Coordinates of C-alpha atoms in Angstrom, one line a residue:
X1 CA 73.6 14.6 -0.2
X2 CA 71.6 11.7 0.5
X3 CA 68.0 11.6 -0.5
X4 CA 65.5 8.6 -1.2
X5 CA 64.0 8.5 -4.4
X6 CA 60.7 6.8 -4.4
X7 CA 57.6 7.3 -7.1
X8 CA 54.6 5.2 -8.3
X9 CA 53.1 4.5 -4.7
X10 CA 49.5 3.7 -6.3
X11 CA 48.2 4.1 -2.6
X12 CA 44.6 2.6 -3.3
X13 CA 45.3 0.4 -5.8
X14 CA 43.8 -3.4 -5.9
X15 CA 45.6 -6.1 -7.4
X16 CA 43.2 -7.9 -9.5
X17 CA 40.1 -7.8 -6.9
X18 CA 42.6 -7.9 -3.6
X19 CA 43.0 -4.8 -1.5
X20 CA 46.8 -3.7 -1.2
X21 CA 46.0 -1.4 1.9
X22 CA 47.9 -3.5 4.5
X23 CA 50.6 -4.3 2.1
X24 CA 51.2 -0.5 1.2
X25 CA 51.1 0.2 4.7
X26 CA 53.8 -2.2 5.9
X27 CA 56.2 -1.3 2.9
X28 CA 55.8 2.6 3.6
X29 CA 56.3 1.9 7.2
X30 CA 59.8 0.0 6.2
X31 CA 60.8 2.9 4.4
X32 CA 60.0 5.5 7.0
X33 CA 62.2 3.0 9.3
X34 CA 64.9 3.2 6.7
X35 CA 64.5 6.9 6.7
X36 CA 65.0 7.2 10.9
X37 CA 68.0 4.6 10.5
X38 CA 69.6 6.5 7.7
X39 CA 68.2 10.1 8.1
X40 CA 68.7 11.1 4.6
X41 CA 68.6 14.8 3.7
X42 CA 65.5 14.5 1.6
X43 CA 62.7 12.2 0.5
X44 CA 61.6 12.5 -3.1
X45 CA 58.6 11.1 -4.4
X46 CA 58.2 11.1 -8.3
X47 CA 54.5 11.1 -8.9
X48 CA 51.6 8.5 -9.0
X49 CA 51.0 8.9 -4.9
X50 CA 47.7 7.5 -5.6
X51 CA 46.3 5.2 -7.8
X52 CA 43.2 7.3 -8.8
X53 CA 42.5 11.0 -9.4
X54 CA 39.8 10.7 -6.7
X55 CA 41.6 8.7 -3.9
X56 CA 39.2 7.1 -1.4
X57 CA 39.3 8.2 2.3
X58 CA 41.1 4.9 3.2
X59 CA 43.9 5.6 0.5
X60 CA 44.3 9.5 1.7
X61 CA 44.7 8.1 5.3
X62 CA 47.3 5.3 4.4
X63 CA 49.5 8.4 2.9
X64 CA 48.8 10.6 5.9
X65 CA 50.4 8.0 8.2
X66 CA 53.4 7.7 6.1
X67 CA 53.9 11.5 6.1
X68 CA 53.0 11.5 9.8
X69 CA 55.7 8.7 10.2
X70 CA 58.6 10.7 8.3
X71 CA 57.6 14.1 10.2
X72 CA 58.3 12.4 13.5
X73 CA 61.9 12.1 12.6
X74 CA 64.0 14.5 14.6
X75 CA 65.9 16.5 12.9
X76 CA 63.2 16.8 10.4
X77 CA 63.5 15.3 6.6
X78 CA 62.3 17.7 3.7
X79 CA 59.7 15.6 1.4
X80 CA 59.5 16.8 -1.9
X81 CA 56.5 15.5 -3.7
X82 CA 55.2 16.0 -7.7
X83 CA 51.8 14.6 -9.0
X84 CA 51.9 11.7 -11.5
X85 CA 49.4 11.2 -14.5
X86 CA 47.4 9.1 -12.1
X87 CA 47.1 12.1 -9.4
X88 CA 44.9 15.1 -9.4
X89 CA 47.2 18.0 -8.8
X90 CA 44.7 20.0 -7.2
X91 CA 43.5 17.5 -4.7
X92 CA 47.3 16.8 -4.0
X93 CA 47.9 20.5 -3.5
X94 CA 45.5 20.2 -0.6
X95 CA 46.7 22.0 2.5
X96 CA 50.0 22.6 0.7
X97 CA 51.0 26.0 2.6
X98 CA 50.6 24.3 6.2
X99 CA 52.4 20.8 4.8
X100 CA 55.2 23.4 3.8
X101 CA 55.7 24.6 7.4
X102 CA 56.3 20.8 8.1
X103 CA 59.1 20.8 5.2
X104 CA 56.8 18.8 3.0
X105 CA 56.8 20.6 -0.7
X106 CA 54.1 20.1 -3.0
X107 CA 54.3 20.6 -6.8
X108 CA 50.8 19.3 -8.1
X109 CA 50.0 21.4 -11.2
X110 CA 51.8 22.1 -14.3
X111 CA 52.7 25.7 -15.1
X112 CA 49.5 27.8 -16.0
X113 CA 51.0 31.2 -17.3
X114 CA 53.8 33.2 -18.2
X115 CA 54.6 34.5 -14.9
X116 CA 54.6 30.9 -13.3
X117 CA 57.8 29.0 -12.7
X118 CA 58.9 25.7 -11.5
X119 CA 58.7 24.9 -7.8
X120 CA 62.5 24.9 -7.0
X121 CA 63.6 23.4 -3.4
X122 CA 67.0 24.3 -2.3
X123 CA 68.9 22.0 0.0
X124 CA 72.2 22.4 1.7
X125 CA 75.4 20.0 2.5
X126 CA 79.0 20.1 3.3
X127 CA 79.4 20.6 -0.5
X128 CA 76.9 23.6 -0.9
X129 CA 73.5 23.8 -2.0
X130 CA 71.6 21.5 -4.4
X131 CA 68.6 22.9 -6.3
X132 CA 65.6 20.3 -6.8
X133 CA 63.2 21.4 -9.7
X134 CA 59.9 20.1 -9.2
X135 CA 58.0 19.0 -12.8
X136 CA 54.8 17.4 -12.3
X137 CA 53.7 15.5 -14.8
X138 CA 52.0 17.4 -18.1
X139 CA 51.0 17.1 -21.6
X140 CA 51.7 20.0 -23.9
X141 CA 48.1 21.1 -23.8
X142 CA 48.7 21.7 -20.0
X143 CA 51.0 24.5 -20.6
X144 CA 49.8 26.1 -23.7
X145 CA 49.2 29.6 -21.7
X146 CA 52.7 29.7 -20.8
X147 CA 54.3 30.5 -24.1
X148 CA 53.8 33.4 -26.4
X149 CA 53.6 32.4 -30.3
X150 CA 54.0 28.8 -31.5
X151 CA 52.8 26.1 -29.0
X152 CA 54.9 22.9 -28.1
X153 CA 53.2 20.3 -30.0
X154 CA 55.4 17.2 -28.4
X155 CA 56.0 16.1 -25.0
X156 CA 60.0 16.8 -25.7
X157 CA 59.2 20.3 -26.7
X158 CA 56.8 21.1 -23.7
X159 CA 59.6 19.8 -21.3
X160 CA 62.5 21.3 -23.0
X161 CA 60.8 25.0 -23.3
X162 CA 59.6 24.8 -19.6
X163 CA 63.2 24.1 -18.3
X164 CA 64.9 27.0 -20.6
X165 CA 62.6 29.5 -18.7
X166 CA 64.1 28.3 -15.4
X167 CA 67.9 29.5 -16.6
X168 CA 69.5 26.8 -14.6
X169 CA 73.0 26.9 -13.9
X170 CA 74.4 23.5 -14.7
X171 CA 77.7 24.9 -14.8
X172 CA 78.3 25.7 -11.0
X173 CA 75.5 24.3 -9.2
X174 CA 74.3 20.9 -8.6
X175 CA 70.5 20.1 -9.9
X176 CA 68.1 17.6 -9.5
X177 CA 65.2 17.4 -11.8
X178 CA 62.0 15.3 -10.2
X179 CA 59.8 14.4 -13.3
X180 CA 57.0 11.8 -14.2
X181 CA 57.0 11.2 -17.9
X182 CA 57.8 8.5 -20.1
X183 CA 61.7 9.2 -20.9
X184 CA 63.7 7.5 -24.0
X185 CA 66.9 7.8 -25.6
X186 CA 67.9 7.6 -29.0
X187 CA 66.8 4.9 -31.4
X188 CA 70.1 3.0 -30.6
X189 CA 69.6 2.6 -26.8
X190 CA 67.2 -0.1 -25.6
X191 CA 63.6 0.9 -24.9
X192 CA 63.0 1.1 -21.0
X193 CA 61.1 -1.8 -19.8
X194 CA 57.5 -1.5 -19.2
X195 CA 54.8 -3.2 -17.7
X196 CA 51.3 -4.3 -18.1
X197 CA 49.9 -1.5 -15.9
X198 CA 51.9 1.2 -17.8
X199 CA 50.6 2.9 -21.0
X200 CA 52.7 4.9 -23.3
X201 CA 53.4 5.7 -27.0
X202 CA 56.5 3.8 -28.5
X203 CA 58.3 6.4 -31.0
X204 CA 55.3 8.9 -30.5
X205 CA 54.7 12.4 -29.1
X206 CA 54.3 11.1 -25.9
X207 CA 57.8 10.4 -25.3
X208 CA 60.4 12.8 -24.0
X209 CA 63.7 12.7 -25.3
X210 CA 66.7 12.3 -22.4
X211 CA 68.4 14.9 -24.2
X212 CA 66.5 17.6 -22.5
X213 CA 67.4 16.7 -19.3
X214 CA 71.2 15.4 -19.7
X215 CA 72.7 18.4 -17.7
X216 CA 71.0 17.6 -14.6
X217 CA 73.4 16.1 -12.2
X218 CA 70.5 13.6 -11.4
X219 CA 67.0 12.9 -12.7
X220 CA 64.5 11.2 -10.4
X221 CA 62.1 9.8 -12.7
X222 CA 58.5 8.2 -12.1
X223 CA 56.1 6.5 -14.1
X224 CA 57.7 2.9 -15.1
X225 CA 57.4 -0.1 -12.5
X226 CA 60.9 -1.4 -13.1
X227 CA 63.9 0.1 -11.7
X228 CA 66.3 1.3 -14.4
X229 CA 68.3 4.0 -15.9
X230 CA 67.7 5.5 -19.3
X231 CA 70.5 6.2 -21.6
X232 CA 72.9 7.3 -18.6
X233 CA 73.2 6.1 -14.9
X234 CA 72.0 9.3 -13.6
X235 CA 68.9 9.7 -15.5
X236 CA 66.7 6.8 -13.3
X237 CA 63.2 5.3 -12.7
X238 CA 63.5 3.8 -9.2
X239 CA 60.7 1.4 -9.9
X240 CA 57.4 0.7 -7.4
X241 CA 58.2 -0.2 -3.8
X242 CA 55.6 -3.3 -4.5
X243 CA 54.5 -5.6 -7.7
X244 CA 51.5 -4.1 -9.1
X245 CA 50.7 -6.6 -12.0
X246 CA 51.6 -10.1 -12.6
X247 CA 53.8 -9.0 -15.2
X248 CA 55.9 -7.7 -12.4
X249 CA 56.5 -11.0 -10.9
X250 CA 60.5 -11.2 -11.7
X251 CA 61.0 -7.8 -10.5
X252 CA 63.1 -7.2 -7.6
X253 CA 62.0 -4.4 -5.8
X254 CA 64.1 -1.9 -3.8
X255 CA 64.6 1.4 -2.2
X256 CA 66.7 3.7 -4.0
X257 CA 69.3 5.8 -2.1
X258 CA 71.1 8.6 -4.4
X259 CA 74.1 10.2 -2.9
X260 CA 75.5 13.2 -4.7
X261 CA 79.0 14.4 -4.1
X262 CA 80.8 17.4 -5.2
X263 CA 80.1 19.2 -8.4
X264 CA 81.1 17.0 -11.3
X265 CA 81.1 13.7 -9.5
X266 CA 78.8 11.1 -10.5
X267 CA 75.9 10.3 -8.2
X268 CA 76.1 6.9 -6.2
X269 CA 73.0 4.5 -6.4
X270 CA 72.5 2.1 -3.4
X271 CA 69.8 -0.4 -3.6
X272 CA 68.2 -1.3 -0.1
X273 CA 66.0 -4.6 0.1
X274 CA 62.3 -4.5 0.9
X275 CA 60.4 -7.1 2.5
X276 CA 56.7 -6.9 1.3
X277 CA 53.7 -8.9 3.1
X278 CA 53.1 -11.1 -0.1
X279 CA 54.8 -11.6 -3.0
X280 CA 53.2 -12.0 -6.6
X281 CA 54.3 -15.2 -8.5
X282 CA 53.4 -17.2 -11.6
X283 CA 52.8 -20.9 -11.2
X284 CA 52.7 -23.2 -14.5
X285 CA 52.1 -26.7 -14.5
X286 CA 49.5 -29.4 -13.9
X287 CA 47.0 -28.9 -11.0
X288 CA 48.2 -31.7 -8.9
X289 CA 51.8 -30.6 -9.0
X290 CA 51.2 -27.0 -8.5
X291 CA 49.2 -28.0 -5.5
X292 CA 51.7 -30.7 -4.4
X293 CA 54.9 -28.3 -4.5
X294 CA 53.2 -25.4 -2.7
X295 CA 55.6 -24.2 -0.1
X296 CA 54.4 -23.1 3.3
X297 CA 55.8 -19.5 3.2
X298 CA 54.0 -19.0 -0.2
X299 CA 50.8 -19.8 0.5
X300 CA 49.5 -16.1 1.1
X301 CA 51.2 -14.8 -1.6
X302 CA 49.4 -13.4 -4.7
X303 CA 49.4 -16.4 -7.3
X304 CA 49.0 -16.5 -11.1
X305 CA 48.0 -20.0 -12.3
X306 CA 48.4 -21.5 -15.7
X307 CA 47.2 -25.1 -16.0
X308 CA 49.0 -27.2 -18.8
X309 CA 47.3 -30.6 -18.7
X310 CA 45.5 -31.5 -21.7
X311 CA 42.7 -33.3 -19.3
X312 CA 40.4 -30.9 -18.0
X313 CA 40.7 -30.4 -14.1
X314 CA 37.6 -30.3 -11.8
X315 CA 37.0 -27.0 -10.2
X316 CA 40.7 -26.0 -10.5
X317 CA 39.9 -22.8 -8.5
X318 CA 38.3 -24.2 -5.9
X319 CA 41.0 -26.7 -5.1
X320 CA 43.9 -24.1 -5.5
X321 CA 41.9 -21.9 -3.1
X322 CA 42.4 -24.5 -0.3
X323 CA 46.3 -24.3 -0.8
X324 CA 46.6 -20.7 -1.8
X325 CA 44.9 -17.5 -0.1
X326 CA 45.2 -15.1 -3.1
X327 CA 44.4 -16.3 -6.5
X328 CA 44.8 -13.7 -8.8
X329 CA 43.6 -15.7 -12.1
X330 CA 43.7 -19.2 -13.4
X331 CA 44.8 -19.8 -17.0
X332 CA 44.6 -22.9 -19.0
X333 CA 47.5 -23.2 -21.8
X334 CA 47.4 -26.7 -23.5
X335 CA 46.9 -28.2 -27.0
X336 CA 43.2 -28.4 -26.6
X337 CA 43.0 -24.7 -26.1
X338 CA 45.5 -23.6 -28.5
X339 CA 43.8 -25.4 -31.3
X340 CA 40.5 -23.7 -30.1
X341 CA 42.0 -20.4 -30.2
X342 CA 43.4 -21.0 -33.8
X343 CA 40.0 -21.8 -35.0
X344 CA 38.6 -18.6 -33.3
X345 CA 41.4 -16.9 -35.1
X346 CA 40.2 -18.2 -38.4
X347 CA 36.5 -17.4 -37.8
X348 CA 37.2 -13.8 -36.9
X349 CA 39.1 -13.0 -40.3
X350 CA 38.0 -9.7 -41.1
X351 CA 35.2 -10.0 -43.9
X352 CA 35.0 -7.2 -46.8
X353 CA 33.5 -4.1 -45.0
X354 CA 30.7 -3.9 -47.5
X355 CA 29.7 -7.7 -46.9
X356 CA 29.9 -7.2 -42.8
X357 CA 27.6 -4.4 -43.3
X358 CA 25.3 -6.4 -45.3
X359 CA 25.2 -9.3 -42.7
X360 CA 24.8 -6.6 -39.8
X361 CA 21.6 -5.0 -41.8
X362 CA 20.1 -8.3 -42.5
X363 CA 20.6 -9.4 -38.6
X364 CA 18.8 -6.2 -37.6
X365 CA 16.0 -5.6 -40.0
X366 CA 15.6 -9.0 -41.0
X367 CA 15.7 -8.1 -45.0
X368 CA 18.6 -7.8 -47.2
X369 CA 19.8 -4.5 -48.7
X370 CA 18.0 -3.3 -51.9
X371 CA 20.4 -2.8 -54.8
X372 CA 20.1 1.0 -54.8
X373 CA 20.8 0.8 -50.9
X374 CA 23.9 -1.4 -51.6
X375 CA 25.4 0.7 -54.1
X376 CA 25.0 3.7 -51.6
X377 CA 27.0 1.9 -48.9
X378 CA 29.3 0.9 -51.7
X379 CA 30.2 4.2 -52.6
X380 CA 30.4 5.6 -49.0
X381 CA 33.3 2.4 -48.3
X382 CA 34.8 3.1 -51.4
X383 CA 35.4 7.1 -50.3
X384 CA 36.3 6.1 -46.7
X385 CA 39.4 3.8 -48.5
X386 CA 40.6 6.9 -50.5
X387 CA 40.5 9.2 -47.4

């Protein structure tokens, strides 16, 4: 069974102050073109369809166009979608019953009561059936009404106990989990690579241990923007289709195609090239070198500039904008700025809390603390330290 693994579309996102509408429309059209040419048995979207929980009308239109392109392919290709931490599960489920008639299967909300089970979509190929379990983004508090007695207090506990309720036949059936969480291996494994736009709690309760999902034949993950496996090749983040921060400038964005063979055989992973309208690049050097070395085919790319010359350039951004159409930022990193930052660090050295409060009081009130007032504040700070 062949299926596309997508995630983190972040439709409606802006890169600094630039709209990515055209870029997202173009890349989603390329994915639809691959779907028409290769005709996978499914397209899986592992969360963060939108960049905001309340997407703009423009963002909804972009996603609608993508689903329409997929729905026009004959024979029809099922589309399986879960919500991510950026999505509103309720909004994503709008018109879900109608969409299901067109083979678009949505799981927007975490389980809410003891009777509810995970959304399961069963597809069939020459080797038999494959069960896709759709697990939307969750926090332990989201599923507090699902369990009797002791409540799960970590993300790992919550995911494990949700999956245990499904009574999944790992021995005889092929099973795929679609999930949007931050999964990590044991402490001996390398930590998954993250980017500026991702928030996680390394070593904390927001991580999910991969041991709770290791028995699936494939785990289609969303949340991290860099394509990578976690602990095992079959537990995989596909990454984003586009670069969504300067920290992603070195990423190679691809379309992940998964092929499941018969039970017991490892899945095959193919990475298809993508061709965005604009790249995201970093440029470092003197202003004149950056301008003089600008290639014709990168002048419409998104550019982050770091100037290293010691002399202060004249209106650097205005000069750069004559060459590059999309300047994200202009930074300065030279001996002069580094020395200034060191001085600022020295000035910002934390004072004694009581002394800081005294300075603040005098600045606001125009008078010093009285001795009895100072003693009260000293006792308060001592109590805080003890606690």
